[in-house]
Amino acid sequence: MSTPDLTMVSEADWNEARRRLPVIRRLAENRTRTRADVVAGAAELGFGATQIYAFLRAYLDDPRLTTLLPAGCGPPWGYSKLKAEVNAVIEEAIDAVYLTRQRLKIVDLVAEVHRQCVARGLAKPGRKAVTARVRKRPAREIVAKREGRKAARDRYVPAIGSLEAHWPLSLIQIDHTLVDVIVVDSETRTSIQRPWLTLAIDVCTRCVAGFHLSLEPPSATSVALCLSHGALAKDSWLAERRIDAVWPVRGIPERLHLDNAKEFRSEALKRGCEQYGIAIDHRPVRTPHYGGHIERLIGTMMGKVHLLPGTTFSNVQAKGDLNPDKTAAMTLEEVERWLGHAIAGVYHRELHRGIAMTPLAAWERGIAGDDATLGRGEPTAVADPRRFLIDFLPIERRLIRCDGVALHSIAYWSDVLSTWIGHPEPMIVRYDPRDLSRIYLLGPDGSYYDLSYRDLRRPAISLWEHRLALKRLREDGRMQVDEAAIFRTVETMRAIADDAVHASKKARRQRARRLLVAPAVQRDLPQGNPADTDICREVGDEQQPHERMFQVEEW
């Protein structure tokens, strides 16, 4: 017998069960009871002997007070007055009409049942009868049939399993999101698009390890830049952006916890992590709860972003009739600086309910320890920031020929290549999609060597510009693509983008990405002076990848 909801039992029924309990319990415990004993008990309670025997059988099966509650009026639960044929029609209609991805309403199901009953000459059931039979179906089955198995699994399967991170940098989660704000062009202040944010969180302390803001969709490069930002010290990064805050998170992590996106399974990321002893754990497929820490952090950051001009909010209802394109006012660099303040100056200093302290205090305790916790000590520092970033950049393999190395239909050269001309095996080449003016060749000695354009007169371009140029050449019908044609096309495209910057959002977006290719100093120098151009080239060449990794944009 099922136990009723005790809060729904009336006081009168409860008192009646209490009145019956002593007599029935005495009879149940009396193993030598006779019919005379039962008749005496019946007289005491005011029932017939047959009813007492029924009470006794029920109590012996389930010796609880609720067994002796008075039975309710009416038929028992589940009893149906409908004919079997009508019940069959309802069940068939539920399977054929209601439990489908069309997700029809109950009123549509009732209409279908009535139609079939009329066609078969049966009495039409009421809406309550149809609804009652729907509710008898398991809730997980209903969701699986109407919304899909994933929705049913997310809603009803227990979220077993947990991530354990007992010390700082023992586990880092990384994920991407579109920022709920539209950025504007740095010169015209006209809207461009929503940027992408790649975030890394230290699970133990809930500190933000690092982030990368980009105009391009997630890629292996955005993961590399986020990881580099998290592993390197951030003092100079904060100073460049005039952020007066402390961001102590730095060091090589022990494990990365990632989802199964393509950029998280790239060869570049795999080899880079193997190089530095970083383990990679991919969350089980279709188990979003395993990424709960980074998902909550993204939600927190987006909640803060909703305060900015140009916010798109997270849903249409919250946005209302607001036009984000008209209210947008912040450039990509300004949003990046704002995020730096929001993370280092606010989020790290706010109480985190999950750890009952601020993330900054949790980091300090995890590193130095306290009376109750043993600290892990200073994290493993990155000895060579330039090498660390290069080790995570995209990989290609090329043979060394007499004219150098060809990558993306562009020729590269360095005097060091003379040593390896004719090497029988392809050698690893890494490139930064944000700036193709320089690539990095991994020599047999394990060192990276910089290779520049064979023609040093060529301007720095990004991979997205390169691919757009190839597309333009194909549209022009040029089947034989050569390096000179690519750079001529890029220059033409840049001129078109500059001329149309006030008329086309797409052109503004292309121009903004291109400006981020060159170091910021190039944009600050006066135009038209060849000497100034040479200075720009020299300054840009002197900068290392990790020094300009937040001044240019990636493809």
Coordinates of C-alpha atoms in Angstrom, one line a residue:
M1 CA 0.0 0.0 0.0
S2 CA 1.4 3.4 -0.9
T3 CA 1.9 5.9 1.9
P4 CA -0.3 9.0 1.6
D5 CA 1.1 12.5 1.9
L6 CA 0.9 13.1 5.6
T7 CA 0.3 16.8 5.1
M8 CA -2.9 16.0 3.2
V9 CA -4.4 13.8 5.9
S10 CA -7.2 15.6 7.8
E11 CA -7.1 15.8 11.6
A12 CA -10.3 13.8 11.9
D13 CA -8.9 10.9 9.8
W14 CA -5.6 11.0 11.8
N15 CA -7.4 10.8 15.1
E16 CA -9.5 7.9 13.9
A17 CA -6.4 6.0 12.9
R18 CA -4.9 6.7 16.3
R19 CA -8.2 5.4 17.9
R20 CA -8.0 2.1 15.9
L21 CA -4.3 1.5 16.4
P22 CA -4.2 0.2 20.1
V23 CA -7.0 -2.4 19.5
I24 CA -5.5 -3.7 16.2
R25 CA -2.0 -3.7 17.5
R26 CA -3.2 -5.8 20.6
L27 CA -4.9 -8.3 18.3
A28 CA -1.9 -8.5 16.0
E29 CA 0.5 -9.2 18.9
N30 CA -1.8 -11.8 20.3
R31 CA -0.7 -15.0 18.5
T32 CA -3.4 -17.1 20.3
R33 CA -6.2 -14.8 19.5
T34 CA -9.6 -16.3 18.9
R35 CA -12.8 -15.1 17.1
A36 CA -14.1 -14.0 20.5
D37 CA -11.1 -11.7 20.8
V38 CA -11.8 -10.2 17.4
V39 CA -15.5 -9.7 18.2
A40 CA -14.6 -8.0 21.4
G41 CA -12.3 -5.7 19.6
A42 CA -15.0 -5.0 17.0
A43 CA -17.4 -4.0 19.8
E44 CA -14.8 -1.7 21.3
L45 CA -14.3 0.1 18.0
G46 CA -17.8 0.0 16.8
F47 CA -17.2 -2.2 13.7
G48 CA -18.2 -5.6 12.6
A49 CA -15.8 -8.6 13.0
T50 CA -15.3 -8.7 9.2
Q51 CA -14.0 -5.1 9.1
I52 CA -11.7 -5.9 12.1
Y53 CA -10.2 -8.8 10.2
A54 CA -9.6 -6.5 7.2
F55 CA -7.9 -4.0 9.5
L56 CA -5.8 -6.8 11.0
R57 CA -4.7 -8.2 7.6
A58 CA -3.6 -4.7 6.4
Y59 CA -1.8 -4.0 9.6
L60 CA 0.1 -7.3 9.6
D61 CA 1.3 -6.5 6.0
D62 CA 2.3 -2.9 6.9
P63 CA 2.4 -2.2 10.7
R64 CA 2.1 1.6 10.4
L65 CA -0.5 4.1 11.6
T66 CA -1.3 5.2 8.1
T67 CA -2.5 1.7 7.3
L68 CA -5.5 2.3 9.5
L69 CA -6.5 5.6 8.0
P70 CA -10.2 5.7 6.9
A71 CA -10.6 4.8 3.2
G72 CA -11.7 7.7 1.0
C73 CA -14.9 7.9 -0.8
G74 CA -15.2 7.1 -4.5
P75 CA -13.3 4.6 -6.7
P76 CA -9.6 3.9 -6.0
W77 CA -6.9 5.8 -7.8
G78 CA -6.4 4.7 -11.4
Y79 CA -10.0 3.3 -11.7
S80 CA -11.5 4.1 -15.1
K81 CA -15.1 4.2 -16.2
L82 CA -14.2 4.5 -19.9
K83 CA -14.6 1.5 -22.2
A84 CA -11.4 -0.4 -23.2
E85 CA -11.9 0.8 -26.8
V86 CA -11.9 4.4 -25.8
N87 CA -8.8 3.9 -23.6
A88 CA -7.1 2.3 -26.6
V89 CA -7.9 5.3 -28.8
I90 CA -6.5 7.7 -26.2
E91 CA -3.3 5.7 -25.8
E92 CA -2.8 5.5 -29.6
A93 CA -3.4 9.2 -30.0
I94 CA -0.9 10.0 -27.3
D95 CA 1.8 8.0 -29.0
A96 CA 1.0 9.2 -32.6
V97 CA 0.1 12.9 -31.9
Y98 CA 1.2 14.2 -28.6
L99 CA 4.6 12.4 -28.0
T100 CA 6.2 13.9 -31.2
R101 CA 8.7 16.7 -31.9
Q102 CA 5.8 18.8 -33.1
R103 CA 5.0 19.3 -29.4
L104 CA 1.2 19.7 -29.9
K105 CA -0.9 21.0 -27.1
I106 CA -3.3 19.0 -25.0
V107 CA -6.2 20.7 -26.7
D108 CA -4.9 19.4 -30.1
L109 CA -4.6 15.9 -28.6
V110 CA -8.2 16.0 -27.2
A111 CA -9.5 17.1 -30.7
E112 CA -7.7 14.1 -32.3
V113 CA -9.2 11.7 -29.7
H114 CA -12.6 13.1 -30.3
R115 CA -12.2 12.8 -34.1
Q116 CA -11.1 9.1 -33.9
C117 CA -13.9 8.3 -31.4
V118 CA -16.6 9.8 -33.7
A119 CA -15.1 7.9 -36.7
R120 CA -15.4 4.6 -34.7
G121 CA -18.8 5.3 -33.2
L122 CA -17.5 5.6 -29.6
A123 CA -18.4 8.0 -26.9
K124 CA -16.1 11.0 -26.7
P125 CA -14.1 11.2 -23.4
G126 CA -13.6 14.5 -21.5
R127 CA -10.5 16.5 -21.5
K128 CA -9.7 15.5 -17.9
A129 CA -9.7 11.8 -18.9
V130 CA -7.3 12.5 -21.7
T131 CA -5.0 14.6 -19.5
A132 CA -5.0 12.0 -16.8
R133 CA -3.7 9.4 -19.2
V134 CA -1.0 11.7 -20.4
R135 CA 0.1 12.3 -16.8
K136 CA 0.4 8.5 -16.2
R137 CA 3.2 8.4 -18.7
P138 CA 6.7 8.8 -17.2
A139 CA 7.8 12.4 -17.3
R140 CA 11.2 11.4 -18.8
E141 CA 9.5 9.6 -21.6
I142 CA 7.4 12.6 -22.4
V143 CA 10.3 15.0 -22.5
A144 CA 12.4 12.5 -24.6
K145 CA 9.7 12.1 -27.2
R146 CA 8.8 15.8 -27.4
E147 CA 12.1 17.6 -26.8
G148 CA 14.7 14.9 -27.5
R149 CA 16.8 12.5 -25.5
K150 CA 19.4 15.1 -24.6
A151 CA 16.8 17.3 -23.0
A152 CA 15.4 14.4 -21.0
R153 CA 18.9 13.3 -19.9
D154 CA 19.8 16.9 -18.8
R155 CA 16.6 17.2 -16.9
Y156 CA 16.2 13.8 -15.3
V157 CA 19.5 11.9 -15.3
P158 CA 21.3 12.4 -11.9
A159 CA 24.3 14.7 -12.3
I160 CA 26.8 12.2 -10.8
G161 CA 30.5 12.8 -10.8
S162 CA 32.4 15.8 -9.7
L163 CA 35.7 17.7 -10.4
E164 CA 38.2 17.7 -7.7
A165 CA 40.8 20.4 -7.5
H166 CA 42.6 20.5 -4.1
W167 CA 45.2 23.3 -4.9
P168 CA 45.6 26.2 -7.3
L169 CA 46.3 25.4 -11.0
S170 CA 45.5 21.7 -10.4
L171 CA 42.6 22.1 -12.8
I172 CA 41.8 24.8 -15.3
Q173 CA 38.5 25.0 -17.3
I174 CA 38.4 26.9 -20.6
D175 CA 35.4 27.8 -22.8
H176 CA 34.1 30.4 -25.2
T177 CA 31.1 32.7 -25.4
L178 CA 29.8 35.5 -27.5
V179 CA 29.9 38.6 -25.4
D180 CA 26.5 40.3 -24.9
V181 CA 27.7 43.6 -26.2
I182 CA 28.4 45.2 -29.6
V183 CA 31.7 46.9 -30.1
V184 CA 32.4 49.9 -32.3
D185 CA 35.1 50.9 -34.7
S186 CA 37.9 52.8 -33.0
E187 CA 37.8 55.8 -35.5
T188 CA 34.2 56.2 -36.7
R189 CA 32.6 54.8 -33.5
T190 CA 30.1 52.9 -35.6
S191 CA 28.9 49.4 -34.5
I192 CA 30.8 46.3 -35.8
Q193 CA 29.7 43.1 -34.1
R194 CA 29.7 41.1 -30.8
P195 CA 33.2 39.9 -29.9
W196 CA 34.1 36.4 -28.7
L197 CA 35.5 35.8 -25.2
T198 CA 37.6 32.8 -24.3
L199 CA 37.8 32.4 -20.5
A200 CA 39.9 30.2 -18.2
I201 CA 39.0 29.5 -14.6
D202 CA 41.0 27.9 -11.8
V203 CA 38.5 25.4 -10.3
C204 CA 40.1 25.3 -6.9
T205 CA 40.1 29.1 -6.2
R206 CA 37.5 30.2 -8.7
C207 CA 40.0 32.8 -9.9
V208 CA 40.0 33.8 -13.6
A209 CA 43.3 32.4 -14.8
G210 CA 43.2 34.4 -18.1
F211 CA 41.0 35.5 -21.0
H212 CA 41.2 36.5 -24.7
L213 CA 38.8 38.9 -26.5
S214 CA 38.5 38.5 -30.2
L215 CA 36.5 39.5 -33.2
E216 CA 36.9 36.1 -34.7
P217 CA 35.2 32.8 -33.8
P218 CA 37.0 30.4 -31.4
S219 CA 40.1 28.7 -32.8
A220 CA 43.2 27.0 -31.7
T221 CA 44.9 30.4 -31.6
S222 CA 42.3 31.9 -29.2
V223 CA 42.9 28.9 -26.9
A224 CA 46.6 29.5 -27.1
L225 CA 46.4 33.2 -26.3
C226 CA 44.0 32.6 -23.4
L227 CA 46.3 29.9 -22.0
S228 CA 49.3 32.1 -22.4
H229 CA 47.6 35.0 -20.7
G230 CA 46.7 32.7 -17.8
A231 CA 50.2 31.2 -17.4
L232 CA 52.2 34.5 -17.7
A233 CA 52.5 37.1 -15.0
K234 CA 50.0 39.9 -15.6
D235 CA 51.8 42.9 -14.1
S236 CA 52.8 44.5 -17.4
W237 CA 49.5 43.6 -19.0
L238 CA 47.6 45.4 -16.2
A239 CA 50.0 48.4 -16.4
E240 CA 49.5 48.8 -20.2
R241 CA 45.8 49.0 -19.6
R242 CA 46.0 51.3 -16.6
I243 CA 44.3 48.8 -14.4
D244 CA 45.2 49.5 -10.7
A245 CA 44.6 46.0 -9.3
V246 CA 46.4 42.8 -8.3
W247 CA 46.0 39.7 -10.5
P248 CA 48.4 37.1 -9.0
V249 CA 47.3 34.1 -11.0
R250 CA 50.2 32.7 -13.0
G251 CA 52.1 29.5 -13.7
I252 CA 51.8 26.4 -15.8
P253 CA 48.6 24.5 -14.9
E254 CA 48.6 20.7 -14.2
R255 CA 45.3 19.8 -16.1
L256 CA 43.0 21.4 -18.5
H257 CA 39.3 20.4 -18.5
L258 CA 37.7 21.1 -21.9
D259 CA 34.7 20.2 -23.9
N260 CA 34.8 18.4 -27.3
A261 CA 34.9 21.4 -29.6
K262 CA 37.3 21.2 -32.6
E263 CA 39.7 23.8 -31.3
F264 CA 40.2 21.8 -28.1
R265 CA 41.3 18.8 -30.0
S266 CA 43.8 20.5 -32.3
E267 CA 47.3 19.1 -32.7
A268 CA 48.8 22.4 -31.7
L269 CA 47.1 22.3 -28.3
K270 CA 47.9 18.6 -27.8
R271 CA 51.6 19.0 -28.5
G272 CA 51.9 22.2 -26.5
C273 CA 50.4 20.5 -23.4
E274 CA 52.6 17.5 -23.8
Q275 CA 55.6 19.8 -24.1
Y276 CA 54.9 21.4 -20.7
G277 CA 53.4 18.4 -18.9
I278 CA 49.8 19.6 -19.0
A279 CA 47.2 16.9 -18.9
I280 CA 44.0 17.3 -21.0
D281 CA 40.7 16.0 -19.8
H282 CA 37.8 16.2 -22.2
R283 CA 34.4 16.2 -20.5
P284 CA 32.2 13.2 -21.4
V285 CA 30.0 13.9 -24.4
R286 CA 26.6 15.4 -23.6
T287 CA 27.4 16.1 -19.9
P288 CA 27.2 19.9 -19.5
H289 CA 27.2 19.7 -15.7
Y290 CA 30.8 18.7 -15.9
G291 CA 31.6 22.3 -17.1
G292 CA 29.5 24.0 -14.4
H293 CA 32.3 26.1 -13.0
I294 CA 33.2 27.8 -16.3
E295 CA 29.6 28.1 -17.3
R296 CA 28.7 29.9 -14.0
L297 CA 31.7 32.2 -14.5
I298 CA 30.5 33.0 -18.0
G299 CA 27.1 33.8 -16.7
T300 CA 28.6 36.1 -14.0
M301 CA 30.7 37.9 -16.6
M302 CA 27.7 38.4 -19.0
G303 CA 25.6 39.7 -16.1
K304 CA 28.2 42.4 -15.6
V305 CA 28.5 43.1 -19.3
H306 CA 24.7 43.9 -19.4
L307 CA 25.6 47.2 -17.7
L308 CA 27.5 48.4 -20.7
P309 CA 26.2 50.5 -23.6
G310 CA 25.5 48.4 -26.6
T311 CA 24.5 45.4 -24.6
T312 CA 22.3 42.8 -26.4
F313 CA 21.3 41.2 -23.1
S314 CA 20.9 37.5 -23.0
N315 CA 17.4 37.2 -24.4
V316 CA 14.8 39.0 -26.5
Q317 CA 12.5 39.7 -23.5
A318 CA 15.3 41.5 -21.5
K319 CA 16.3 43.5 -24.5
G320 CA 12.8 44.8 -25.3
D321 CA 12.8 47.5 -28.0
L322 CA 16.4 48.5 -27.3
N323 CA 18.6 48.7 -30.4
P324 CA 22.2 47.8 -29.4
D325 CA 23.6 49.0 -32.7
K326 CA 22.5 52.6 -31.8
T327 CA 23.6 52.4 -28.1
A328 CA 27.0 50.7 -28.8
A329 CA 29.9 53.0 -27.8
M330 CA 32.9 50.9 -26.7
T331 CA 35.7 49.6 -28.9
L332 CA 37.2 46.1 -28.5
E333 CA 40.2 47.5 -26.6
E334 CA 37.8 49.4 -24.2
V335 CA 35.8 46.3 -23.6
E336 CA 39.0 44.3 -22.9
R337 CA 40.1 46.9 -20.4
W338 CA 36.7 47.0 -18.8
L339 CA 36.8 43.2 -18.4
G340 CA 40.2 43.5 -16.8
H341 CA 38.8 45.9 -14.2
A342 CA 35.7 43.7 -13.7
I343 CA 37.8 40.6 -13.1
A344 CA 40.8 41.8 -11.2
G345 CA 39.1 44.7 -9.4
V346 CA 35.7 43.3 -8.6
Y347 CA 35.1 39.6 -9.2
H348 CA 38.3 38.5 -7.5
R349 CA 37.4 40.5 -4.4
E350 CA 33.7 39.6 -4.1
L351 CA 32.5 36.8 -1.8
H352 CA 32.1 33.6 -3.8
R353 CA 29.3 31.4 -2.2
G354 CA 30.8 28.2 -3.6
I355 CA 34.0 28.5 -1.6
A356 CA 32.7 30.9 1.2
M357 CA 35.5 33.4 0.5
T358 CA 36.8 35.7 -2.2
P359 CA 38.7 34.1 -5.1
L360 CA 41.7 36.3 -4.3
A361 CA 41.8 35.1 -0.7
A362 CA 41.4 31.5 -1.9
W363 CA 44.4 31.9 -4.2
E364 CA 46.6 33.3 -1.5
R365 CA 45.5 30.5 0.9
G366 CA 46.2 27.9 -1.7
I367 CA 49.6 29.2 -2.5
A368 CA 50.9 30.2 1.0
G369 CA 48.6 28.0 3.2
D370 CA 47.2 28.8 6.6
D371 CA 46.5 27.2 9.9
A372 CA 44.1 24.7 8.4
T373 CA 45.4 24.3 4.8
L374 CA 48.8 23.4 3.5
G375 CA 49.9 25.7 0.6
R376 CA 51.2 24.3 -2.7
G377 CA 54.0 26.9 -2.9
E378 CA 54.8 29.1 -5.9
P379 CA 53.5 27.7 -9.2
T380 CA 55.9 26.6 -11.9
A381 CA 56.7 29.8 -13.8
V382 CA 57.0 30.0 -17.6
A383 CA 60.8 30.3 -18.3
D384 CA 60.5 31.5 -21.9
P385 CA 57.2 33.4 -22.7
R386 CA 58.0 33.6 -26.4
R387 CA 58.6 29.9 -26.7
F388 CA 55.5 29.1 -24.6
L389 CA 53.2 31.0 -27.0
I390 CA 54.8 29.5 -30.1
D391 CA 54.4 26.0 -28.7
F392 CA 50.6 26.4 -28.8
L393 CA 50.3 28.0 -32.3
P394 CA 48.9 26.1 -35.3
I395 CA 51.1 23.5 -36.9
E396 CA 52.1 22.8 -40.5
R397 CA 54.8 20.6 -42.0
R398 CA 57.0 21.8 -44.9
L399 CA 60.0 20.6 -46.8
I400 CA 63.0 23.0 -46.9
R401 CA 63.8 23.8 -50.5
C402 CA 66.3 26.0 -52.2
D403 CA 64.0 29.0 -52.2
G404 CA 63.0 28.6 -48.6
V405 CA 59.6 27.5 -47.1
A406 CA 56.2 28.1 -48.8
L407 CA 53.2 28.5 -46.5
H408 CA 49.8 29.8 -47.6
S409 CA 51.3 30.5 -51.0
I410 CA 53.8 32.9 -49.5
A411 CA 57.6 32.4 -49.6
Y412 CA 59.6 32.7 -46.4
W413 CA 63.3 32.8 -45.9
S414 CA 66.1 33.0 -43.3
D415 CA 69.8 32.4 -43.7
V416 CA 69.5 29.5 -41.2
L417 CA 67.6 27.5 -43.8
S418 CA 70.8 27.0 -45.8
T419 CA 71.8 24.4 -43.2
W420 CA 68.7 22.3 -43.9
I421 CA 68.1 22.6 -47.6
G422 CA 67.4 19.1 -48.9
H423 CA 66.4 17.7 -45.4
P424 CA 64.5 14.5 -46.3
E425 CA 61.6 14.9 -43.9
P426 CA 59.1 17.8 -43.6
M427 CA 59.9 20.1 -40.6
I428 CA 57.3 21.6 -38.2
V429 CA 56.3 25.2 -39.0
R430 CA 54.1 27.2 -36.7
Y431 CA 52.3 30.4 -37.6
D432 CA 50.3 33.1 -35.9
P433 CA 47.0 33.6 -37.9
R434 CA 46.9 37.2 -36.8
D435 CA 50.2 38.1 -38.5
L436 CA 51.6 36.0 -41.4
S437 CA 54.7 38.2 -41.8
R438 CA 56.7 35.8 -39.6
I439 CA 56.5 32.1 -39.1
Y440 CA 58.5 29.8 -36.8
L441 CA 60.5 26.8 -37.9
L442 CA 61.3 24.0 -35.3
G443 CA 64.9 23.0 -36.0
P444 CA 66.4 19.6 -35.4
D445 CA 68.0 21.1 -32.3
G446 CA 64.6 21.8 -30.7
S447 CA 64.8 25.6 -31.1
Y448 CA 62.4 27.8 -33.1
Y449 CA 63.8 30.0 -35.8
D450 CA 62.0 33.0 -37.2
L451 CA 61.3 33.1 -40.9
S452 CA 60.3 36.3 -42.5
Y453 CA 58.8 37.1 -45.9
R454 CA 61.3 36.4 -48.7
D455 CA 60.2 39.8 -50.1
L456 CA 60.5 42.1 -47.1
R457 CA 58.6 44.8 -48.9
R458 CA 55.3 42.9 -48.2
P459 CA 53.1 44.2 -45.5
A460 CA 51.9 42.2 -42.5
I461 CA 48.6 40.5 -43.2
S462 CA 46.4 38.1 -41.3
L463 CA 45.1 34.7 -42.3
W464 CA 41.6 36.0 -42.7
E465 CA 42.8 38.7 -45.2
H466 CA 44.8 36.0 -47.0
R467 CA 41.8 33.8 -47.5
L468 CA 39.6 36.7 -48.5
A469 CA 42.2 37.6 -51.2
L470 CA 42.2 34.0 -52.5
K471 CA 38.4 34.1 -52.7
R472 CA 38.6 37.4 -54.6
L473 CA 41.1 35.9 -57.0
R474 CA 38.9 32.8 -57.6
E475 CA 36.0 35.1 -58.3
D476 CA 38.1 36.9 -60.9
G477 CA 38.8 33.6 -62.6
R478 CA 42.5 33.4 -61.8
M479 CA 43.3 29.8 -61.5
Q480 CA 47.1 30.3 -61.1
V481 CA 47.5 32.1 -57.7
D482 CA 50.8 33.7 -57.0
E483 CA 52.2 35.6 -54.1
A484 CA 52.3 39.0 -55.8
A485 CA 48.6 38.7 -56.8
I486 CA 47.7 37.9 -53.2
F487 CA 49.3 41.0 -51.8
R488 CA 48.0 43.2 -54.5
T489 CA 44.5 41.9 -53.8
V490 CA 44.9 42.5 -50.1
E491 CA 46.0 46.1 -50.7
T492 CA 43.0 46.6 -53.0
M493 CA 40.7 45.1 -50.3
R494 CA 42.1 47.4 -47.7
A495 CA 41.5 50.5 -49.8
I496 CA 37.9 49.4 -50.5
A497 CA 37.3 48.8 -46.8
D498 CA 38.7 52.3 -45.9
D499 CA 36.6 54.0 -48.5
A500 CA 33.4 52.2 -47.4
V501 CA 33.9 52.4 -43.7
H502 CA 31.0 54.7 -43.3
A503 CA 28.6 52.7 -45.4
S504 CA 29.1 49.0 -44.6
K505 CA 29.2 47.2 -41.3
K506 CA 31.1 44.3 -42.9
A507 CA 33.7 46.7 -44.2
R508 CA 34.1 48.3 -40.8
R509 CA 34.6 44.8 -39.3
Q510 CA 37.3 44.0 -41.8
R511 CA 39.0 47.3 -41.3
A512 CA 39.0 46.8 -37.5
R513 CA 40.5 43.4 -37.7
R514 CA 43.2 44.6 -40.1
L515 CA 44.2 47.5 -37.8
L516 CA 44.7 44.9 -35.0
V517 CA 47.3 43.1 -37.1
A518 CA 50.0 45.7 -36.8
P519 CA 51.3 46.9 -33.4
A520 CA 49.5 49.8 -31.9
V521 CA 52.6 52.1 -32.4
Q522 CA 52.1 51.9 -36.2
R523 CA 48.7 53.5 -36.0
D524 CA 50.1 56.3 -33.8
L525 CA 52.9 57.4 -36.1
P526 CA 52.2 60.1 -38.8
Q527 CA 51.4 58.8 -42.3
G528 CA 53.1 59.5 -45.6
N529 CA 56.7 59.6 -44.4
P530 CA 58.8 56.6 -45.6
A531 CA 61.1 57.0 -42.6
D532 CA 58.2 56.6 -40.3
T533 CA 57.1 53.5 -42.1
D534 CA 60.6 52.0 -41.6
I535 CA 60.4 52.8 -37.9
C536 CA 57.1 51.0 -37.7
R537 CA 58.6 47.9 -39.3
E538 CA 61.6 48.0 -37.0
V539 CA 59.4 48.4 -33.9
G540 CA 57.1 45.6 -35.0
D541 CA 60.0 43.3 -35.8
E542 CA 61.5 43.9 -32.4
Q543 CA 58.3 42.8 -30.6
Q544 CA 58.0 39.2 -29.6
P545 CA 54.7 37.2 -30.2
H546 CA 53.8 37.3 -26.5
E547 CA 54.5 41.0 -26.3
R548 CA 52.0 41.8 -29.0
M549 CA 49.5 39.1 -28.4
F550 CA 46.9 41.5 -27.0
Q551 CA 47.5 44.3 -29.5
V552 CA 46.5 42.4 -32.6
E553 CA 43.6 40.2 -33.5
E554 CA 43.7 36.6 -34.5
W555 CA 42.0 34.9 -37.5

